């Protein structure tokens, strides 16, 4: 049974930083992605990583500002977010899916966390 639990969201001023964490229980193979749903908008893939940790993927809107990583010993996925902008405000979710080929396609992900809110003002 796979369970994903996010933490680390909060409120921050523009230009600030936050680090999100996603504690994983259960065995995963394939891809893990951070998604976000801005207010009134569709869910979008932000950053993905293969479960082997050998490839990463980013949306153009966050390249150079966000970094996805994972700690295998702690079974935890991270998203370091720097230079935050008001448009980064959203509910952020971690998700696990079968393949990096669909890293940003929410429909292909079967396991989701409950989400953590990020607000940038």
Short mmCIF file of N, CA, C and O in Angstrom, two decimals:
data_model
loop_
_atom_site.label_atom_id
_atom_site.label_comp_id
_atom_site.label_asym_id
_atom_site.label_seq_id
_atom_site.Cartn_x
_atom_site.Cartn_y
_atom_site.Cartn_z
N UNK A 1 0.85 -1.19 0.00
CA UNK A 1 0.00 0.00 0.00
C UNK A 1 0.88 1.24 0.00
O UNK A 1 1.77 1.37 0.83
N UNK A 2 0.67 2.15 -0.94
CA UNK A 2 1.47 3.36 -1.07
C UNK A 2 0.75 4.52 -0.40
O UNK A 2 -0.45 4.73 -0.61
N UNK A 3 1.49 5.27 0.37
CA UNK A 3 0.95 6.48 1.00
C UNK A 3 1.93 7.61 0.84
O UNK A 3 3.14 7.44 1.02
N UNK A 4 1.42 8.78 0.49
CA UNK A 4 2.24 9.98 0.30
C UNK A 4 1.70 11.07 1.21
O UNK A 4 0.49 11.36 1.19
N UNK A 5 2.60 11.69 1.97
CA UNK A 5 2.18 12.74 2.90
C UNK A 5 3.09 13.95 2.72
O UNK A 5 4.29 13.87 2.99
N UNK A 6 2.49 15.06 2.28
CA UNK A 6 3.25 16.29 2.05
C UNK A 6 3.33 17.13 3.31
O UNK A 6 2.45 17.07 4.18
N UNK A 7 4.37 17.95 3.35
CA UNK A 7 4.52 18.94 4.42
C UNK A 7 5.41 20.07 3.90
O UNK A 7 6.02 19.94 2.84
N UNK A 8 5.45 21.16 4.64
CA UNK A 8 6.38 22.24 4.32
C UNK A 8 5.78 23.46 3.66
O UNK A 8 6.48 24.44 3.41
N UNK A 9 4.49 23.42 3.35
CA UNK A 9 3.87 24.60 2.76
C UNK A 9 3.75 25.73 3.75
O UNK A 9 4.04 25.57 4.94
N UNK A 10 3.34 26.89 3.25
CA UNK A 10 3.16 28.03 4.13
C UNK A 10 3.04 29.30 3.33
O UNK A 10 2.85 29.27 2.11
N UNK A 11 3.15 30.42 4.03
CA UNK A 11 3.06 31.74 3.40
C UNK A 11 4.44 32.38 3.41
O UNK A 11 5.15 32.32 4.41
N UNK A 12 4.80 33.01 2.30
CA UNK A 12 6.11 33.62 2.16
C UNK A 12 6.00 34.83 1.25
O UNK A 12 5.10 34.90 0.40
N UNK A 13 6.88 35.78 1.43
CA UNK A 13 6.90 36.95 0.56
C UNK A 13 7.61 36.62 -0.74
O UNK A 13 8.45 35.71 -0.81
N UNK A 14 7.26 37.35 -1.76
CA UNK A 14 7.90 37.17 -3.06
C UNK A 14 9.42 37.29 -2.92
O UNK A 14 9.91 38.15 -2.20
N UNK A 15 10.12 36.38 -3.60
CA UNK A 15 11.56 36.33 -3.49
C UNK A 15 12.07 35.36 -2.45
O UNK A 15 13.26 35.05 -2.41
N UNK A 16 11.16 34.88 -1.61
CA UNK A 16 11.54 33.97 -0.55
C UNK A 16 11.63 32.53 -1.02
O UNK A 16 11.48 32.22 -2.22
N UNK A 17 11.87 31.63 -0.06
CA UNK A 17 12.06 30.21 -0.36
C UNK A 17 11.23 29.35 0.57
O UNK A 17 10.91 29.74 1.71
N UNK A 18 10.88 28.18 0.07
CA UNK A 18 10.23 27.14 0.86
C UNK A 18 10.75 25.80 0.37
O UNK A 18 11.14 25.65 -0.80
N UNK A 19 10.73 24.81 1.26
CA UNK A 19 11.05 23.45 0.86
C UNK A 19 9.89 22.54 1.24
O UNK A 19 9.52 22.44 2.42
N UNK A 20 9.34 21.91 0.23
CA UNK A 20 8.27 20.95 0.46
C UNK A 20 8.85 19.55 0.60
O UNK A 20 9.87 19.23 -0.03
N UNK A 21 8.23 18.74 1.41
CA UNK A 21 8.64 17.35 1.60
C UNK A 21 7.45 16.44 1.38
O UNK A 21 6.30 16.81 1.65
N UNK A 22 7.73 15.26 0.87
CA UNK A 22 6.69 14.25 0.65
C UNK A 22 7.23 12.92 1.19
O UNK A 22 8.14 12.33 0.59
N UNK A 23 6.69 12.51 2.32
CA UNK A 23 7.11 11.25 2.93
C UNK A 23 6.40 10.11 2.22
O UNK A 23 5.17 10.12 2.10
N UNK A 24 7.19 9.14 1.78
CA UNK A 24 6.65 8.02 1.00
C UNK A 24 6.69 6.74 1.81
O UNK A 24 7.72 6.41 2.40
N UNK A 25 5.59 6.03 1.84
CA UNK A 25 5.58 4.69 2.41
C UNK A 25 5.07 3.74 1.33
O UNK A 25 4.16 4.07 0.59
N UNK A 26 5.74 2.58 1.25
CA UNK A 26 5.40 1.65 0.18
C UNK A 26 6.45 1.68 -0.90
O UNK A 26 7.28 2.57 -0.97
N UNK A 27 6.39 0.71 -1.77
CA UNK A 27 7.38 0.56 -2.84
C UNK A 27 6.90 1.22 -4.11
O UNK A 27 5.76 1.00 -4.54
N UNK A 28 7.77 2.04 -4.71
CA UNK A 28 7.42 2.76 -5.92
C UNK A 28 8.43 2.47 -7.02
O UNK A 28 9.61 2.35 -6.77
N UNK A 29 7.94 2.42 -8.26
CA UNK A 29 8.81 2.34 -9.42
C UNK A 29 8.26 3.25 -10.48
O UNK A 29 7.06 3.27 -10.73
N UNK A 30 9.15 4.01 -11.12
CA UNK A 30 8.69 4.87 -12.19
C UNK A 30 9.07 6.31 -11.97
O UNK A 30 10.24 6.66 -12.08
N UNK A 31 8.09 7.09 -11.59
CA UNK A 31 8.30 8.53 -11.53
C UNK A 31 7.55 9.14 -10.36
O UNK A 31 6.47 8.67 -9.99
N UNK A 32 8.14 10.17 -9.80
CA UNK A 32 7.42 10.98 -8.82
C UNK A 32 7.43 12.42 -9.29
O UNK A 32 8.44 12.91 -9.81
N UNK A 33 6.33 13.07 -9.14
CA UNK A 33 6.17 14.44 -9.63
C UNK A 33 5.51 15.30 -8.58
O UNK A 33 4.63 14.85 -7.86
N UNK A 34 5.91 16.55 -8.54
CA UNK A 34 5.18 17.58 -7.80
C UNK A 34 4.24 18.27 -8.78
O UNK A 34 4.69 18.78 -9.82
N UNK A 35 2.99 18.29 -8.46
CA UNK A 35 1.98 19.02 -9.21
C UNK A 35 1.51 20.20 -8.37
O UNK A 35 1.69 20.23 -7.16
N UNK A 36 0.88 21.16 -9.02
CA UNK A 36 0.23 22.23 -8.29
C UNK A 36 -1.07 22.63 -8.98
O UNK A 36 -1.21 22.46 -10.18
N UNK A 37 -1.99 23.13 -8.17
CA UNK A 37 -3.25 23.65 -8.69
C UNK A 37 -3.41 25.08 -8.19
O UNK A 37 -3.79 25.29 -7.04
N UNK A 38 -3.11 26.07 -9.06
CA UNK A 38 -3.31 27.47 -8.67
C UNK A 38 -4.80 27.76 -8.53
O UNK A 38 -5.64 27.05 -9.11
N UNK A 39 -5.18 28.77 -7.80
CA UNK A 39 -6.60 29.10 -7.63
C UNK A 39 -7.28 29.33 -8.97
O UNK A 39 -6.81 30.12 -9.80
N UNK A 40 -8.36 28.60 -9.23
CA UNK A 40 -9.14 28.79 -10.44
C UNK A 40 -8.51 28.24 -11.70
O UNK A 40 -9.01 28.50 -12.80
N UNK A 41 -7.43 27.47 -11.55
CA UNK A 41 -6.74 26.95 -12.73
C UNK A 41 -6.63 25.44 -12.68
O UNK A 41 -6.91 24.81 -11.66
N UNK A 42 -6.17 24.87 -13.78
CA UNK A 42 -5.99 23.44 -13.87
C UNK A 42 -4.72 23.01 -13.14
O UNK A 42 -3.78 23.79 -12.96
N UNK A 43 -4.71 21.76 -12.75
CA UNK A 43 -3.52 21.18 -12.13
C UNK A 43 -2.41 21.08 -13.18
O UNK A 43 -2.66 20.75 -14.33
N UNK A 44 -1.19 21.35 -12.76
CA UNK A 44 -0.06 21.32 -13.70
C UNK A 44 1.15 20.65 -13.05
O UNK A 44 1.36 20.75 -11.84
N UNK A 45 1.92 19.96 -13.88
CA UNK A 45 3.15 19.35 -13.40
C UNK A 45 4.23 20.41 -13.22
O UNK A 45 4.44 21.23 -14.12
N UNK A 46 4.90 20.38 -12.10
CA UNK A 46 5.93 21.36 -11.78
C UNK A 46 7.32 20.77 -11.95
O UNK A 46 8.17 21.35 -12.61
N UNK A 47 7.55 19.60 -11.35
CA UNK A 47 8.86 18.96 -11.42
C UNK A 47 8.69 17.47 -11.19
O UNK A 47 7.89 17.06 -10.36
N UNK A 48 9.45 16.67 -11.96
CA UNK A 48 9.37 15.23 -11.84
C UNK A 48 10.76 14.63 -11.72
O UNK A 48 11.76 15.24 -12.11
N UNK A 49 10.81 13.42 -11.17
CA UNK A 49 12.09 12.72 -11.00
C UNK A 49 11.84 11.23 -11.12
O UNK A 49 10.80 10.73 -10.66
N UNK A 50 12.78 10.54 -11.75
CA UNK A 50 12.64 9.09 -11.81
C UNK A 50 12.87 8.52 -10.42
O UNK A 50 13.63 9.08 -9.62
N UNK A 51 12.24 7.41 -10.12
CA UNK A 51 12.41 6.83 -8.78
C UNK A 51 13.83 6.31 -8.57
O UNK A 51 14.22 6.06 -7.44
N UNK A 52 14.57 6.14 -9.66
CA UNK A 52 15.98 5.78 -9.51
C UNK A 52 16.82 7.01 -9.27
O UNK A 52 18.02 6.90 -8.96
N UNK A 53 16.24 8.18 -9.47
CA UNK A 53 16.96 9.42 -9.20
C UNK A 53 17.91 9.86 -10.28
O UNK A 53 18.72 10.76 -10.05
N UNK A 54 17.80 9.28 -11.48
CA UNK A 54 18.80 9.57 -12.51
C UNK A 54 18.30 10.54 -13.57
O UNK A 54 19.04 10.84 -14.52
N UNK A 55 17.11 11.06 -13.43
CA UNK A 55 16.63 12.06 -14.37
C UNK A 55 15.59 12.95 -13.70
O UNK A 55 14.80 12.48 -12.88
N UNK A 56 15.63 14.22 -14.05
CA UNK A 56 14.69 15.20 -13.51
C UNK A 56 14.07 15.99 -14.64
O UNK A 56 14.65 16.12 -15.73
N UNK A 57 12.90 16.54 -14.37
CA UNK A 57 12.13 17.26 -15.38
C UNK A 57 11.46 18.45 -14.71
O UNK A 57 11.01 18.36 -13.57
N UNK A 58 11.39 19.57 -15.45
CA UNK A 58 10.82 20.79 -14.88
C UNK A 58 9.93 21.49 -15.88
O UNK A 58 10.19 21.51 -17.08
N UNK A 59 8.88 22.09 -15.37
CA UNK A 59 8.09 23.01 -16.18
C UNK A 59 8.92 24.26 -16.46
O UNK A 59 9.73 24.67 -15.63
N UNK A 60 8.71 24.86 -17.62
CA UNK A 60 9.48 26.05 -17.98
C UNK A 60 9.32 27.16 -16.95
O UNK A 60 10.25 27.93 -16.71
N UNK A 61 8.16 27.24 -16.35
CA UNK A 61 7.87 28.33 -15.42
C UNK A 61 8.69 28.27 -14.14
O UNK A 61 8.78 29.27 -13.42
N UNK A 62 9.30 27.12 -13.84
CA UNK A 62 10.04 26.99 -12.58
C UNK A 62 11.50 26.65 -12.79
O UNK A 62 12.26 26.57 -11.82
N UNK A 63 11.93 26.44 -14.02
CA UNK A 63 13.32 26.10 -14.29
C UNK A 63 14.25 27.17 -13.73
O UNK A 63 14.02 28.37 -13.91
N UNK A 64 15.29 26.70 -13.06
CA UNK A 64 16.26 27.63 -12.47
C UNK A 64 15.86 28.14 -11.10
O UNK A 64 16.67 28.78 -10.41
N UNK A 65 14.61 27.89 -10.69
CA UNK A 65 14.14 28.35 -9.37
C UNK A 65 13.81 27.18 -8.44
O UNK A 65 14.01 27.28 -7.24
N UNK A 66 13.28 26.12 -8.99
CA UNK A 66 12.86 24.95 -8.20
C UNK A 66 13.81 23.79 -8.46
O UNK A 66 14.31 23.61 -9.58
N UNK A 67 14.01 22.97 -7.43
CA UNK A 67 14.83 21.77 -7.55
C UNK A 67 14.12 20.61 -6.88
O UNK A 67 13.76 20.70 -5.69
N UNK A 68 13.95 19.53 -7.63
CA UNK A 68 13.35 18.32 -7.09
C UNK A 68 14.47 17.35 -6.72
O UNK A 68 15.47 17.24 -7.44
N UNK A 69 14.30 16.66 -5.60
CA UNK A 69 15.31 15.71 -5.17
C UNK A 69 14.65 14.66 -4.29
O UNK A 69 13.48 14.82 -3.90
N UNK A 70 15.38 13.61 -4.00
CA UNK A 70 14.84 12.59 -3.11
C UNK A 70 15.93 12.03 -2.23
O UNK A 70 17.08 11.95 -2.63
N UNK A 71 15.55 11.68 -1.03
CA UNK A 71 16.43 11.06 -0.05
C UNK A 71 15.98 9.61 0.08
O UNK A 71 14.95 9.33 0.69
N UNK A 72 16.77 8.71 -0.50
CA UNK A 72 16.37 7.31 -0.50
C UNK A 72 16.37 6.73 0.91
O UNK A 72 15.52 5.91 1.24
N UNK A 73 17.31 7.15 1.73
CA UNK A 73 17.39 6.62 3.09
C UNK A 73 16.16 7.00 3.90
O UNK A 73 15.70 6.23 4.76
N UNK A 74 15.63 8.21 3.65
CA UNK A 74 14.48 8.70 4.40
C UNK A 74 13.16 8.48 3.66
O UNK A 74 12.10 8.84 4.18
N UNK A 75 13.22 7.92 2.45
CA UNK A 75 12.00 7.72 1.64
C UNK A 75 11.21 9.02 1.51
O UNK A 75 9.99 9.05 1.72
N UNK A 76 11.93 10.08 1.19
CA UNK A 76 11.29 11.39 1.14
C UNK A 76 11.64 12.10 -0.16
O UNK A 76 12.79 12.11 -0.58
N UNK A 77 10.64 12.69 -0.76
CA UNK A 77 10.79 13.52 -1.95
C UNK A 77 10.75 14.97 -1.52
O UNK A 77 9.96 15.34 -0.64
N UNK A 78 11.59 15.80 -2.13
CA UNK A 78 11.64 17.21 -1.78
C UNK A 78 11.41 18.09 -3.01
O UNK A 78 11.67 17.70 -4.14
N UNK A 79 10.95 19.30 -2.73
CA UNK A 79 10.90 20.34 -3.74
C UNK A 79 11.41 21.62 -3.10
O UNK A 79 10.74 22.22 -2.26
N UNK A 80 12.61 22.01 -3.47
CA UNK A 80 13.19 23.28 -3.00
C UNK A 80 12.72 24.38 -3.94
O UNK A 80 12.96 24.31 -5.15
N UNK A 81 12.07 25.37 -3.38
CA UNK A 81 11.51 26.46 -4.19
C UNK A 81 12.16 27.76 -3.78
O UNK A 81 12.01 28.21 -2.64
N UNK A 82 12.89 28.36 -4.69
CA UNK A 82 13.57 29.63 -4.45
C UNK A 82 12.99 30.71 -5.36
O UNK A 82 12.31 30.42 -6.34
N UNK A 83 13.28 31.95 -5.02
CA UNK A 83 12.81 33.10 -5.82
C UNK A 83 11.32 32.98 -6.11
O UNK A 83 10.88 33.14 -7.26
N UNK A 84 10.56 32.72 -5.09
CA UNK A 84 9.13 32.50 -5.27
C UNK A 84 8.42 33.75 -5.76
O UNK A 84 8.79 34.88 -5.40
N UNK A 85 7.40 33.52 -6.58
CA UNK A 85 6.62 34.59 -7.17
C UNK A 85 5.15 34.43 -6.76
O UNK A 85 4.72 33.30 -6.47
N UNK A 86 4.37 35.50 -6.79
CA UNK A 86 2.95 35.35 -6.47
C UNK A 86 2.25 34.30 -7.33
O UNK A 86 1.34 33.61 -6.85
N UNK A 87 2.68 34.15 -8.56
CA UNK A 87 2.05 33.16 -9.44
C UNK A 87 2.38 31.72 -9.08
O UNK A 87 1.83 30.78 -9.66
N UNK A 88 3.28 31.53 -8.11
CA UNK A 88 3.55 30.19 -7.60
C UNK A 88 2.53 29.77 -6.54
O UNK A 88 2.55 28.63 -6.08
N UNK A 89 1.68 30.69 -6.15
CA UNK A 89 0.65 30.37 -5.16
C UNK A 89 -0.25 29.26 -5.68
O UNK A 89 -0.80 29.35 -6.79
N UNK A 90 -0.38 28.19 -4.89
CA UNK A 90 -1.14 27.02 -5.32
C UNK A 90 -1.17 26.00 -4.20
O UNK A 90 -0.41 26.09 -3.24
N UNK A 91 -2.04 25.00 -4.39
CA UNK A 91 -1.95 23.79 -3.59
C UNK A 91 -0.99 22.86 -4.31
O UNK A 91 -1.14 22.63 -5.51
N UNK A 92 0.01 22.39 -3.58
CA UNK A 92 1.03 21.53 -4.16
C UNK A 92 0.81 20.09 -3.71
O UNK A 92 0.56 19.83 -2.52
N UNK A 93 0.93 19.17 -4.68
CA UNK A 93 0.71 17.75 -4.42
C UNK A 93 1.91 16.95 -4.90
O UNK A 93 2.46 17.26 -5.97
N UNK A 94 2.28 15.92 -4.18
CA UNK A 94 3.22 14.95 -4.74
C UNK A 94 2.41 13.75 -5.22
O UNK A 94 1.35 13.43 -4.68
N UNK A 95 2.94 13.12 -6.26
CA UNK A 95 2.24 11.99 -6.86
C UNK A 95 3.25 10.99 -7.39
O UNK A 95 4.38 11.36 -7.74
N UNK A 96 2.83 9.74 -7.45
CA UNK A 96 3.67 8.67 -7.96
C UNK A 96 2.99 8.04 -9.16
O UNK A 96 1.78 7.76 -9.14
N UNK A 97 3.79 7.81 -10.21
CA UNK A 97 3.26 7.26 -11.44
C UNK A 97 4.20 6.26 -12.06
O UNK A 97 5.31 6.06 -11.58
N UNK A 98 3.81 5.65 -13.17
CA UNK A 98 4.54 4.52 -13.72
C UNK A 98 5.74 4.86 -14.60
O UNK A 98 6.61 4.00 -14.80
N UNK A 99 5.81 6.08 -15.14
CA UNK A 99 6.86 6.35 -16.12
C UNK A 99 7.22 7.82 -16.19
O UNK A 99 6.36 8.69 -16.12
N UNK A 100 8.51 8.08 -16.38
CA UNK A 100 8.95 9.46 -16.56
C UNK A 100 8.48 10.03 -17.89
O UNK A 100 8.48 11.26 -18.07
N UNK A 101 8.09 9.17 -18.84
CA UNK A 101 7.61 9.67 -20.13
C UNK A 101 6.35 10.51 -19.96
O UNK A 101 6.04 11.34 -20.81
N UNK A 102 5.62 10.27 -18.89
CA UNK A 102 4.40 11.05 -18.63
C UNK A 102 4.53 11.81 -17.32
O UNK A 102 3.58 11.94 -16.55
N UNK A 103 5.69 12.35 -17.06
CA UNK A 103 5.99 12.95 -15.76
C UNK A 103 5.03 14.08 -15.40
O UNK A 103 4.78 14.32 -14.24
N UNK A 104 4.53 14.79 -16.39
CA UNK A 104 3.68 15.94 -16.12
C UNK A 104 2.21 15.71 -16.40
O UNK A 104 1.40 16.64 -16.32
N UNK A 105 1.84 14.48 -16.71
CA UNK A 105 0.44 14.14 -17.06
C UNK A 105 -0.26 13.57 -15.83
O UNK A 105 -0.08 12.40 -15.49
N UNK A 106 -1.07 14.39 -15.19
CA UNK A 106 -1.71 13.99 -13.94
C UNK A 106 -2.56 12.73 -14.10
O UNK A 106 -2.69 11.94 -13.16
N UNK A 107 -3.14 12.55 -15.28
CA UNK A 107 -4.04 11.41 -15.49
C UNK A 107 -3.32 10.08 -15.38
O UNK A 107 -3.96 9.04 -15.15
N UNK A 108 -2.00 10.08 -15.53
CA UNK A 108 -1.26 8.82 -15.48
C UNK A 108 -0.77 8.47 -14.08
O UNK A 108 -0.13 7.44 -13.89
N UNK A 109 -1.07 9.32 -13.11
CA UNK A 109 -0.59 9.10 -11.75
C UNK A 109 -1.69 8.50 -10.88
O UNK A 109 -2.79 9.04 -10.81
N UNK A 110 -1.34 7.41 -10.21
CA UNK A 110 -2.34 6.70 -9.42
C UNK A 110 -2.29 6.96 -7.93
O UNK A 110 -3.24 6.66 -7.22
N UNK A 111 -1.19 7.52 -7.45
CA UNK A 111 -1.03 7.76 -6.02
C UNK A 111 -0.79 9.24 -5.79
O UNK A 111 0.08 9.84 -6.42
N UNK A 112 -1.55 9.81 -4.86
CA UNK A 112 -1.49 11.24 -4.58
C UNK A 112 -1.46 11.50 -3.08
O UNK A 112 -2.08 10.77 -2.29
N UNK A 113 -0.74 12.57 -2.71
CA UNK A 113 -0.81 13.05 -1.34
C UNK A 113 -2.01 13.96 -1.17
O UNK A 113 -2.75 14.23 -2.12
N UNK A 114 -2.18 14.46 0.04
CA UNK A 114 -3.35 15.29 0.35
C UNK A 114 -3.14 16.75 -0.03
O UNK A 114 -4.11 17.52 -0.08
N UNK A 115 -1.91 17.14 -0.30
CA UNK A 115 -1.62 18.51 -0.71
C UNK A 115 -1.16 19.39 0.42
O UNK A 115 -1.48 19.16 1.59
N UNK A 116 -0.38 20.41 0.07
CA UNK A 116 0.07 21.41 1.02
C UNK A 116 0.01 22.78 0.34
O UNK A 116 0.41 22.92 -0.81
N UNK A 117 -0.52 23.76 1.05
CA UNK A 117 -0.76 25.07 0.44
C UNK A 117 0.49 25.94 0.49
O UNK A 117 1.16 26.03 1.53
N UNK A 118 0.78 26.58 -0.63
CA UNK A 118 1.86 27.56 -0.73
C UNK A 118 1.24 28.88 -1.16
O UNK A 118 0.54 28.93 -2.18
N UNK A 119 1.50 29.92 -0.38
CA UNK A 119 0.97 31.24 -0.70
C UNK A 119 2.13 32.23 -0.74
O UNK A 119 2.88 32.36 0.23
N UNK A 120 2.25 32.93 -1.87
CA UNK A 120 3.32 33.90 -2.06
C UNK A 120 2.69 35.27 -2.26
O UNK A 120 1.86 35.45 -3.16
N UNK A 121 3.08 36.22 -1.43
CA UNK A 121 2.49 37.56 -1.53
C UNK A 121 3.54 38.62 -1.80
O UNK A 121 4.74 38.34 -1.67
#
